[in-house]
């Protein structure tokens, strides 16, 4: 994209309404704009990040055997009356009436709807186990939306739901999902730790939340060093082998990890001193096993092998996709701006034309842009070099190709790596080869 013709409104001033780094940087880098309290519009650069995260989440959900669906954001109240949650959910639920005075709501989560969809079509034990997921907007009328997209009212969630025939089957899916989550976070370039959690309004008796480590996170976390060097990749764990899942789950649950609310000093004291780690973290995911809570309440049963009636054992699994954008920034930024992990960056490369209007510089910059059209943001504005340097650092492109008149005259560009600040002078070909984009 050409920055001169893009809706990427960077700002130099620090927005006064933003209390945390990621909120400030998302506004300053032109990723989002607030349209009402806790409700945000995603501008082109922000949307690219959101989509990149969603793509990684999707690939790992597919690999875990879940199938993608898309349910509506608006739900009939009758479904929630069946489960008994319509009254329980309280003021966080946005309730709507249509022109026929029918009660609707903007979904805060989808346990009831997915149970209804399965109830309509799945009748036999032979069709289970199954898992389905969607990446869809949710609305929760939070009393105090804050920290930008981290605690919004409208937010994008990946929510998955599973149906198994018995407890043992449900546990296998729960573990697969946990492994899929750890793989997702690894690919997103962040360290995440699963912790035993309360189940809240979703209910159930087994639950973990996933905290990613970020120095500015909202909760204090205590964990064993064992979490630091696990490789969650397919080379280490086969997601389709139950013995691998068991080994994985053993590492995740056999080592100490807790947020400050659940911190247990006795148990912590038993962790070897050189293995104790402390930090700050942000909750980005939450998974639940709740047995037959919804299937029984909503009368969804299948016929078992002996003709008996079985209520499927269910679980649900959430990742805050839009919160993840803020959380990644909390985990990876400096004084100058965002430092995107390569896997989610909106643009892999920023091309900085330091002398817009100079024939030789323009020609070279246009040539480089021509080669990198899909992955680059070309700063072709008639701005001072200083403004372009500052904005490129603010926007956090992993690589910058800096093109000035002196270098251009000799066929050279400067290549800068955002994360380390390293710069070197190279030919265009060498720069592209180094970034790994020569084939694009
Ligand atoms: N039904 C379950 C799992 S599908 C569920 O709703 N779980 S949840 O309430 O824990 O939400 C899942 C994830 O959504 C959270 O871990 C968090 O990352 C994200 N989330 C929840 N509330 C908000 C919010 N107000 N703003 C942004 N993200 C949120």
Short mmCIF file of C-alpha atoms and ligand atoms in Angstrom, two decimals:
data_model
loop_
_atom_site.label_atom_id
_atom_site.label_comp_id
_atom_site.label_asym_id
_atom_site.label_seq_id
_atom_site.Cartn_x
_atom_site.Cartn_y
_atom_site.Cartn_z
CA UNK A 1 0.00 0.00 0.00
CA UNK A 2 1.00 3.60 -0.55
CA UNK A 3 0.87 5.49 2.71
CA UNK A 4 -0.08 8.74 0.94
CA UNK A 5 -3.38 7.15 -0.17
CA UNK A 6 -4.16 5.08 2.92
CA UNK A 7 -6.42 5.42 5.92
CA UNK A 8 -3.53 4.89 8.32
CA UNK A 9 -3.77 8.06 10.42
CA UNK A 10 -0.61 8.06 12.55
CA UNK A 11 -0.44 10.63 15.31
CA UNK A 12 2.54 12.07 17.13
CA UNK A 13 0.78 13.23 20.28
CA UNK A 14 0.07 10.77 23.05
CA UNK A 15 -3.74 10.36 23.26
CA UNK A 16 -4.85 11.42 26.73
CA UNK A 17 -7.64 8.83 27.04
CA UNK A 18 -5.26 5.87 26.76
CA UNK A 19 -3.83 4.50 30.00
CA UNK A 20 -1.71 1.64 28.71
CA UNK A 21 1.00 1.30 26.09
CA UNK A 22 -0.91 -0.88 23.64
CA UNK A 23 -3.94 1.42 23.63
CA UNK A 24 -1.76 4.47 23.06
CA UNK A 25 0.21 2.74 20.31
CA UNK A 26 -2.87 1.34 18.55
CA UNK A 27 -4.29 4.85 18.31
CA UNK A 28 -0.98 6.48 17.44
CA UNK A 29 -0.13 3.89 14.76
CA UNK A 30 -3.57 4.35 13.18
CA UNK A 31 -4.73 0.76 13.72
CA UNK A 32 -8.14 1.52 15.25
CA UNK A 33 -10.47 4.37 16.14
CA UNK A 34 -13.12 4.30 18.85
CA UNK A 35 -16.67 4.91 17.61
CA UNK A 36 -18.49 4.50 20.97
CA UNK A 37 -17.32 3.42 24.44
CA UNK A 38 -15.58 0.04 24.03
CA UNK A 39 -16.45 -0.18 20.32
CA UNK A 40 -13.77 0.19 17.69
CA UNK A 41 -13.44 0.50 13.93
CA UNK A 42 -10.50 -1.44 12.52
CA UNK A 43 -8.58 0.61 9.97
CA UNK A 44 -6.55 -1.07 7.19
CA UNK A 45 -3.32 -1.71 9.14
CA UNK A 46 -5.20 -2.88 12.23
CA UNK A 47 -7.44 -5.15 10.20
CA UNK A 48 -4.43 -6.79 8.57
CA UNK A 49 -3.08 -7.69 12.02
CA UNK A 50 -6.48 -8.97 13.15
CA UNK A 51 -6.76 -11.11 10.01
CA UNK A 52 -3.21 -12.46 10.39
CA UNK A 53 -3.95 -13.54 13.95
CA UNK A 54 -7.28 -15.06 12.89
CA UNK A 55 -5.52 -17.03 10.11
CA UNK A 56 -3.06 -18.60 12.57
CA UNK A 57 -5.86 -19.37 15.03
CA UNK A 58 -7.88 -20.93 12.20
CA UNK A 59 -5.02 -23.13 10.97
CA UNK A 60 -4.40 -24.51 14.45
CA UNK A 61 -8.12 -25.10 15.09
CA UNK A 62 -8.37 -26.98 11.79
CA UNK A 63 -5.27 -29.00 12.68
CA UNK A 64 -6.87 -29.92 16.02
CA UNK A 65 -9.83 -31.38 14.12
CA UNK A 66 -12.35 -28.59 14.72
CA UNK A 67 -14.56 -27.51 11.80
CA UNK A 68 -15.25 -23.85 11.04
CA UNK A 69 -18.82 -22.53 11.14
CA UNK A 70 -20.26 -19.02 11.34
CA UNK A 71 -23.19 -18.38 13.64
CA UNK A 72 -25.17 -15.13 13.69
CA UNK A 73 -24.30 -12.36 16.14
CA UNK A 74 -28.00 -11.90 16.97
CA UNK A 75 -29.66 -14.71 18.92
CA UNK A 76 -33.25 -15.39 20.01
CA UNK A 77 -33.85 -15.08 23.76
CA UNK A 78 -35.78 -18.37 23.72
CA UNK A 79 -32.53 -20.36 23.42
CA UNK A 80 -31.15 -18.73 26.55
CA UNK A 81 -34.42 -19.26 28.38
CA UNK A 82 -33.98 -22.97 27.71
CA UNK A 83 -30.55 -23.10 29.33
CA UNK A 84 -31.65 -20.81 32.15
CA UNK A 85 -28.94 -18.24 31.41
CA UNK A 86 -31.25 -15.53 30.06
CA UNK A 87 -31.95 -14.23 33.56
CA UNK A 88 -28.54 -15.16 35.03
CA UNK A 89 -26.41 -13.29 32.52
CA UNK A 90 -27.53 -9.92 33.82
CA UNK A 91 -26.69 -6.49 32.47
CA UNK A 92 -23.66 -7.63 30.48
CA UNK A 93 -26.05 -8.99 27.87
CA UNK A 94 -27.29 -6.52 25.28
CA UNK A 95 -30.98 -7.24 24.90
CA UNK A 96 -32.86 -6.15 21.78
CA UNK A 97 -36.49 -6.21 20.66
CA UNK A 98 -37.39 -6.54 17.00
CA UNK A 99 -40.44 -4.91 15.30
CA UNK A 100 -42.62 -7.86 16.31
CA UNK A 101 -41.67 -7.36 19.96
CA UNK A 102 -39.65 -10.57 19.94
CA UNK A 103 -36.74 -10.68 22.38
CA UNK A 104 -33.33 -10.97 20.81
CA UNK A 105 -29.83 -10.47 22.12
CA UNK A 106 -26.37 -9.74 20.72
CA UNK A 107 -24.44 -12.92 21.55
CA UNK A 108 -21.86 -12.68 24.36
CA UNK A 109 -21.00 -16.38 23.71
CA UNK A 110 -22.64 -19.27 21.85
CA UNK A 111 -23.04 -22.43 23.98
CA UNK A 112 -26.83 -22.41 23.56
CA UNK A 113 -26.83 -21.80 19.84
CA UNK A 114 -24.28 -24.48 19.00
CA UNK A 115 -26.12 -26.96 21.24
CA UNK A 116 -29.30 -26.17 19.33
CA UNK A 117 -27.56 -26.66 15.97
CA UNK A 118 -26.20 -30.06 17.01
CA UNK A 119 -29.54 -31.01 18.58
CA UNK A 120 -31.30 -30.43 15.26
CA UNK A 121 -29.01 -32.71 13.25
CA UNK A 122 -26.93 -35.12 15.29
CA UNK A 123 -28.86 -38.12 16.55
CA UNK A 124 -26.44 -41.04 16.96
CA UNK A 125 -23.31 -41.81 18.97
CA UNK A 126 -21.70 -42.73 15.64
CA UNK A 127 -21.56 -39.04 14.72
CA UNK A 128 -19.54 -38.04 17.78
CA UNK A 129 -17.07 -36.78 18.91
CA UNK A 130 -17.13 -33.45 17.09
CA UNK A 131 -15.82 -29.94 17.57
CA UNK A 132 -16.83 -26.76 15.77
CA UNK A 133 -15.49 -23.23 15.99
CA UNK A 134 -16.16 -19.78 14.64
CA UNK A 135 -14.36 -16.45 14.59
CA UNK A 136 -17.14 -13.98 15.27
CA UNK A 137 -17.92 -10.68 16.99
CA UNK A 138 -19.32 -10.77 20.49
CA UNK A 139 -20.93 -8.07 22.59
CA UNK A 140 -20.68 -7.77 26.36
CA UNK A 141 -21.95 -4.59 27.92
CA UNK A 142 -18.99 -4.25 30.30
CA UNK A 143 -19.55 -1.67 33.04
CA UNK A 144 -16.13 -0.21 32.47
CA UNK A 145 -14.72 -0.87 29.03
CA UNK A 146 -11.07 0.11 29.16
CA UNK A 147 -7.58 -0.38 27.82
CA UNK A 148 -8.76 -0.08 24.23
CA UNK A 149 -9.43 -3.40 22.52
CA UNK A 150 -8.27 -5.33 25.59
CA UNK A 151 -11.56 -4.88 27.39
CA UNK A 152 -14.00 -3.76 24.77
CA UNK A 153 -17.75 -4.16 24.55
CA UNK A 154 -17.70 -5.45 20.98
CA UNK A 155 -14.77 -7.83 20.44
CA UNK A 156 -13.69 -10.62 18.11
CA UNK A 157 -13.50 -14.08 19.64
CA UNK A 158 -12.58 -17.50 18.38
CA UNK A 159 -15.06 -19.71 20.18
CA UNK A 160 -15.01 -23.48 19.81
CA UNK A 161 -17.41 -26.06 21.21
CA UNK A 162 -16.98 -29.80 21.58
CA UNK A 163 -19.34 -32.74 22.00
CA UNK A 164 -18.12 -36.14 23.18
CA UNK A 165 -19.84 -39.34 24.25
CA UNK A 166 -18.22 -39.64 27.64
CA UNK A 167 -15.80 -38.01 30.04
CA UNK A 168 -12.75 -39.77 28.56
CA UNK A 169 -13.65 -38.48 25.09
CA UNK A 170 -14.20 -34.96 26.41
CA UNK A 171 -10.80 -34.96 28.11
CA UNK A 172 -9.03 -35.90 24.87
CA UNK A 173 -10.61 -32.92 23.07
CA UNK A 174 -9.80 -30.64 26.00
CA UNK A 175 -6.12 -31.63 25.79
CA UNK A 176 -6.02 -31.29 22.01
CA UNK A 177 -7.44 -27.80 22.30
CA UNK A 178 -4.90 -26.89 24.94
CA UNK A 179 -2.09 -28.06 22.65
CA UNK A 180 -3.64 -26.16 19.71
CA UNK A 181 -3.64 -23.04 21.93
CA UNK A 182 0.00 -23.40 22.90
CA UNK A 183 0.91 -23.84 19.22
CA UNK A 184 -1.13 -20.79 18.29
CA UNK A 185 0.65 -18.61 20.85
CA UNK A 186 4.05 -19.99 19.86
CA UNK A 187 3.37 -19.02 16.23
CA UNK A 188 2.17 -15.59 17.34
CA UNK A 189 5.61 -15.10 18.90
CA UNK A 190 4.53 -14.88 22.55
CA UNK A 191 5.06 -16.96 25.66
CA UNK A 192 1.84 -18.28 27.13
CA UNK A 193 1.17 -20.22 30.31
CA UNK A 194 -2.02 -22.20 31.06
CA UNK A 195 -3.37 -21.77 34.59
CA UNK A 196 -6.20 -23.42 36.48
CA UNK A 197 -9.13 -20.98 36.45
CA UNK A 198 -12.61 -20.28 37.77
CA UNK A 199 -15.44 -21.01 35.38
CA UNK A 200 -17.63 -17.91 35.95
CA UNK A 201 -20.89 -17.60 33.98
CA UNK A 202 -19.88 -20.35 31.50
CA UNK A 203 -19.95 -22.92 34.34
CA UNK A 204 -18.31 -26.33 34.61
CA UNK A 205 -15.68 -28.11 36.65
CA UNK A 206 -12.46 -28.00 34.66
CA UNK A 207 -11.06 -24.81 33.26
CA UNK A 208 -7.78 -23.19 32.27
CA UNK A 209 -6.97 -19.67 31.27
CA UNK A 210 -4.01 -18.76 29.09
CA UNK A 211 -1.88 -15.89 30.22
CA UNK A 212 0.66 -14.35 27.89
CA UNK A 213 3.67 -12.74 29.46
CA UNK A 214 4.04 -9.00 29.02
CA UNK A 215 5.88 -6.64 31.37
CA UNK A 216 2.85 -4.33 31.49
CA UNK A 217 0.23 -7.09 31.94
CA UNK A 218 -2.63 -6.60 34.39
CA UNK A 219 -1.96 -9.55 36.66
CA UNK A 220 1.12 -10.81 38.48
CA UNK A 221 1.98 -14.40 37.57
CA UNK A 222 4.16 -17.04 39.21
CA UNK A 223 5.32 -20.06 37.25
CA UNK A 224 7.86 -22.84 37.00
CA UNK A 225 10.70 -22.48 34.47
CA UNK A 226 9.46 -25.77 32.96
CA UNK A 227 7.06 -23.73 30.79
CA UNK A 228 9.87 -21.73 29.24
CA UNK A 229 11.50 -24.22 26.99
CA UNK A 230 8.77 -26.49 25.70
CA UNK A 231 8.55 -26.73 21.92
CA UNK A 232 4.87 -27.26 21.13
CA UNK A 233 5.48 -28.00 17.46
CA UNK A 234 4.39 -31.12 15.60
CA UNK A 235 7.94 -32.49 15.87
CA UNK A 236 7.57 -32.78 19.63
CA UNK A 237 3.87 -33.64 20.07
CA UNK A 238 1.60 -35.48 17.65
CA UNK A 239 -1.83 -33.96 18.30
CA UNK A 240 -3.52 -37.17 17.12
CA UNK A 241 -1.71 -39.49 19.56
CA UNK A 242 -3.26 -39.82 23.00
CA UNK A 243 0.08 -40.68 24.65
CA UNK A 244 1.59 -37.45 23.28
CA UNK A 245 -1.42 -35.50 24.56
CA UNK A 246 -0.98 -37.09 27.96
CA UNK A 247 2.73 -36.19 28.10
CA UNK A 248 1.88 -32.64 27.02
CA UNK A 249 -0.94 -32.27 29.55
CA UNK A 250 1.35 -33.64 32.28
CA UNK A 251 3.86 -30.84 31.64
CA UNK A 252 1.10 -28.21 31.54
CA UNK A 253 -0.60 -29.30 34.76
CA UNK A 254 2.27 -30.87 36.71
CA UNK A 255 4.23 -27.65 37.07
CA UNK A 256 3.35 -24.68 39.24
CA UNK A 257 1.60 -21.73 37.59
CA UNK A 258 -0.78 -19.22 39.19
CA UNK A 259 -1.91 -15.62 39.04
CA UNK A 260 -1.73 -13.53 42.20
CA UNK A 261 -5.36 -14.27 43.16
CA UNK A 262 -4.66 -18.00 43.29
CA UNK A 263 -1.03 -17.88 44.37
CA UNK A 264 -0.30 -20.59 46.94
CA UNK A 265 2.79 -19.78 49.00
CA UNK A 266 3.20 -23.35 50.30
CA UNK A 267 3.18 -24.87 46.83
CA UNK A 268 5.43 -22.07 45.54
CA UNK A 269 7.89 -22.80 48.34
CA UNK A 270 8.24 -26.35 47.01
CA UNK A 271 9.37 -25.14 43.57
CA UNK A 272 13.20 -25.14 43.43
CA UNK A 273 14.42 -21.59 43.85
CA UNK A 274 16.29 -21.45 40.54
CA UNK A 275 13.15 -22.55 38.72
CA UNK A 276 10.83 -19.86 40.08
CA UNK A 277 9.75 -17.26 37.57
CA UNK A 278 7.61 -14.19 38.13
CA UNK A 279 6.18 -11.75 35.68
CA UNK A 280 3.12 -9.89 34.53
CA UNK A 281 0.56 -11.30 32.18
CA UNK A 282 -2.64 -10.84 30.18
CA UNK A 283 -5.44 -13.40 29.78
CA UNK A 284 -5.95 -14.11 26.11
CA UNK A 285 -7.75 -17.43 26.17
CA UNK A 286 -9.99 -19.53 28.37
CA UNK A 287 -11.14 -23.14 27.99
CA UNK A 288 -13.89 -24.99 29.84
CA UNK A 289 -15.14 -28.51 30.31
CA UNK A 290 -18.69 -28.49 31.69
CA UNK A 291 -20.03 -31.98 31.04
CA UNK A 292 -23.74 -32.16 30.28
CA UNK A 293 -24.69 -28.73 31.69
CA UNK A 294 -26.11 -27.45 28.36
CA UNK A 295 -26.91 -30.72 26.60
CA UNK A 296 -29.09 -31.86 29.53
CA UNK A 297 -30.74 -28.46 30.10
CA UNK A 298 -31.56 -28.16 26.40
CA UNK A 299 -32.42 -31.82 25.98
CA UNK A 300 -29.82 -32.65 23.34
CA UNK A 301 -29.26 -36.40 23.44
CA UNK A 302 -27.96 -39.00 21.00
CA UNK A 303 -28.76 -42.69 20.82
CA UNK A 304 -25.95 -44.73 22.36
CA UNK A 305 -24.60 -48.13 21.16
CA UNK A 306 -27.23 -50.02 23.20
CA UNK A 307 -30.07 -47.77 22.19
CA UNK A 308 -29.86 -45.76 25.39
CA UNK A 309 -30.15 -41.96 25.54
CA UNK A 310 -26.84 -40.11 26.05
CA UNK A 311 -26.34 -36.43 26.80
CA UNK A 312 -23.07 -35.38 25.13
CA UNK A 313 -20.22 -34.12 27.32
CA UNK A 314 -19.35 -30.61 26.24
CA UNK A 315 -16.55 -28.08 26.43
CA UNK A 316 -16.01 -24.57 25.09
CA UNK A 317 -12.80 -22.86 24.15
CA UNK A 318 -12.24 -19.13 23.64
CA UNK A 319 -9.42 -16.95 22.34
CA UNK A 320 -9.77 -13.17 22.39
CA UNK A 321 -8.64 -12.43 18.83
CA UNK A 322 -9.04 -8.64 19.06
CA UNK A 323 -7.64 -8.58 22.62
CA UNK A 324 -4.64 -10.47 21.22
CA UNK A 325 -3.71 -7.45 19.08
CA UNK A 326 -3.34 -5.34 22.23
CA UNK A 327 -1.66 -8.13 24.15
CA UNK A 328 0.95 -8.67 21.42
CA UNK A 329 1.79 -4.98 21.54
CA UNK A 330 2.07 -5.05 25.34
CA UNK A 331 4.49 -7.97 24.92
CA UNK A 332 6.51 -6.34 22.15
CA UNK A 333 7.11 -2.59 21.98
CA UNK A 334 9.67 0.03 22.96
CA UNK A 335 9.80 3.81 23.43
CA UNK A 336 9.54 4.41 19.70
CA UNK A 337 6.56 2.16 18.99
CA UNK A 338 5.35 -1.32 18.14
CA UNK A 339 7.71 -4.19 17.29
CA UNK A 340 5.52 -6.67 15.38
CA UNK A 341 6.39 -10.35 15.39
CA UNK A 342 6.95 -11.29 11.73
CA UNK A 343 3.98 -13.68 11.77
CA UNK A 344 1.35 -10.99 12.38
CA UNK A 345 2.87 -7.70 11.14
CA UNK A 346 0.43 -5.74 8.96
CA UNK A 347 3.29 -5.06 6.58
CA UNK A 348 6.46 -7.07 6.60
CA UNK A 349 8.40 -4.14 5.16
CA UNK A 350 8.18 -0.37 5.31
CA UNK A 351 9.73 1.38 2.32
CA UNK A 352 10.93 4.86 3.26
CA UNK A 353 11.51 7.30 0.42
CA UNK A 354 13.63 9.98 2.10
CA UNK A 355 13.45 12.44 -0.79
CA UNK A 356 10.08 12.27 -2.45
CA UNK A 357 10.28 14.15 -5.76
CA UNK A 358 13.93 13.36 -6.43
CA UNK A 359 13.93 11.46 -9.73
CA UNK A 360 16.61 8.86 -8.88
CA UNK A 361 15.26 8.21 -5.36
CA UNK A 362 11.66 7.95 -6.61
CA UNK A 363 12.64 5.56 -9.39
CA UNK A 364 14.42 3.23 -7.01
CA UNK A 365 11.66 3.38 -4.38
CA UNK A 366 8.99 2.68 -7.02
CA UNK A 367 11.05 -0.26 -8.29
CA UNK A 368 11.38 -1.76 -4.81
CA UNK A 369 7.69 -1.16 -4.11
CA UNK A 370 6.81 -2.87 -7.39
CA UNK A 371 8.59 -5.99 -6.14
CA UNK A 372 7.01 -5.94 -2.67
CA UNK A 373 3.51 -4.66 -3.38
CA UNK A 374 1.70 -7.30 -1.30
CA UNK A 375 3.80 -7.10 1.81
CA UNK A 376 5.03 -3.51 1.96
CA UNK A 377 3.79 -0.14 3.08
CA UNK A 378 5.46 2.47 0.87
CA UNK A 379 5.91 5.80 2.64
CA UNK A 380 5.58 8.04 -0.39
CA UNK A 381 4.29 11.08 1.50
CA UNK A 382 6.00 14.42 1.01
CA UNK A 383 7.18 14.46 4.62
CA UNK A 384 10.58 15.07 6.18
CA UNK A 385 12.87 12.07 6.63
CA UNK A 386 12.56 12.42 10.42
CA UNK A 387 8.79 12.02 10.26
CA UNK A 388 9.12 8.90 8.12
CA UNK A 389 11.71 7.34 10.46
CA UNK A 390 9.50 8.02 13.47
CA UNK A 391 6.34 6.68 11.82
CA UNK A 392 8.05 3.52 10.55
CA UNK A 393 9.32 2.76 14.06
CA UNK A 394 5.88 3.59 15.49
CA UNK A 395 4.08 1.26 13.05
CA UNK A 396 6.57 -1.49 13.83
CA UNK A 397 7.28 -3.08 10.43
CA UNK A 398 9.79 -5.90 11.07
CA UNK A 399 11.97 -4.53 8.25
CA UNK A 400 12.57 -1.05 6.84
CA UNK A 401 14.10 -0.37 3.44
CA UNK A 402 15.38 3.18 3.57
CA UNK A 403 16.05 4.86 0.25
CA UNK A 404 17.85 8.20 0.05
CA UNK A 405 19.37 10.15 -2.86
CA UNK A 406 23.00 9.32 -2.04
CA UNK A 407 22.49 5.58 -1.77
CA UNK A 408 20.13 5.49 -4.74
CA UNK A 409 22.77 7.12 -6.95
CA UNK A 410 25.05 4.15 -6.13
CA UNK A 411 22.32 1.51 -6.34
CA UNK A 412 22.27 1.02 -2.57
CA UNK A 413 19.55 1.00 0.10
CA UNK A 414 19.70 0.82 3.85
CA UNK A 415 18.04 -2.18 5.50
CA UNK A 416 16.92 -1.85 9.12
CA UNK A 417 15.65 -4.59 11.41
CA UNK A 418 13.11 -2.99 13.76
CA UNK A 419 13.60 -5.41 16.66
CA UNK A 420 17.36 -4.90 16.99
CA UNK A 421 17.86 -1.52 15.35
CA UNK A 422 20.63 -3.05 13.18
CA UNK A 423 21.18 -1.26 9.89
CA UNK A 424 23.30 -2.12 6.89
CA UNK A 425 23.86 -0.79 3.38
CA UNK A 426 23.03 -3.29 0.65
CA UNK A 427 22.01 -3.58 -2.97
CA UNK A 428 18.26 -3.99 -3.50
CA UNK A 429 18.73 -7.66 -4.41
CA UNK A 430 20.78 -8.36 -1.30
CA UNK A 431 18.22 -6.56 0.89
CA UNK A 432 15.33 -8.56 -0.56
CA UNK A 433 17.29 -11.79 -0.20
CA UNK A 434 18.02 -10.99 3.42
CA UNK A 435 14.35 -10.34 4.17
CA UNK A 436 13.55 -13.57 2.38
CA UNK A 437 11.32 -11.95 -0.19
CA UNK A 438 13.32 -12.37 -3.33
CA UNK A 439 10.65 -14.59 -4.88
CA UNK A 440 7.72 -12.26 -4.25
N1 LIG B 1 -17.72 -19.40 25.90
C1 LIG B 1 -16.41 -19.29 26.48
C2 LIG B 1 -15.35 -19.87 25.61
S1 LIG B 1 -15.80 -19.99 23.96
C3 LIG B 1 -16.12 -17.84 26.78
O1 LIG B 1 -16.88 -16.96 26.44
N2 LIG B 1 -15.00 -17.61 27.46
S2 LIG B 1 -14.50 -16.21 28.01
O2 LIG B 1 -15.55 -15.46 28.59
O3 LIG B 1 -13.38 -16.47 28.88
O4 LIG B 1 -13.98 -15.37 26.80
C4 LIG B 1 -12.95 -15.91 25.97
C5 LIG B 1 -11.89 -14.89 25.68
O5 LIG B 1 -12.46 -13.73 25.08
C6 LIG B 1 -11.16 -14.34 26.90
O6 LIG B 1 -10.10 -15.20 27.28
C7 LIG B 1 -10.65 -13.01 26.41
O7 LIG B 1 -9.42 -13.18 25.73
C8 LIG B 1 -11.71 -12.59 25.42
N3 LIG B 1 -12.59 -11.56 26.02
C9 LIG B 1 -13.53 -11.73 26.95
N4 LIG B 1 -14.13 -10.55 27.26
C10 LIG B 1 -13.53 -9.61 26.49
C11 LIG B 1 -13.70 -8.19 26.32
N5 LIG B 1 -14.59 -7.53 27.02
N6 LIG B 1 -12.91 -7.56 25.42
C12 LIG B 1 -11.99 -8.24 24.69
N7 LIG B 1 -11.80 -9.56 24.81
C13 LIG B 1 -12.55 -10.24 25.69
#
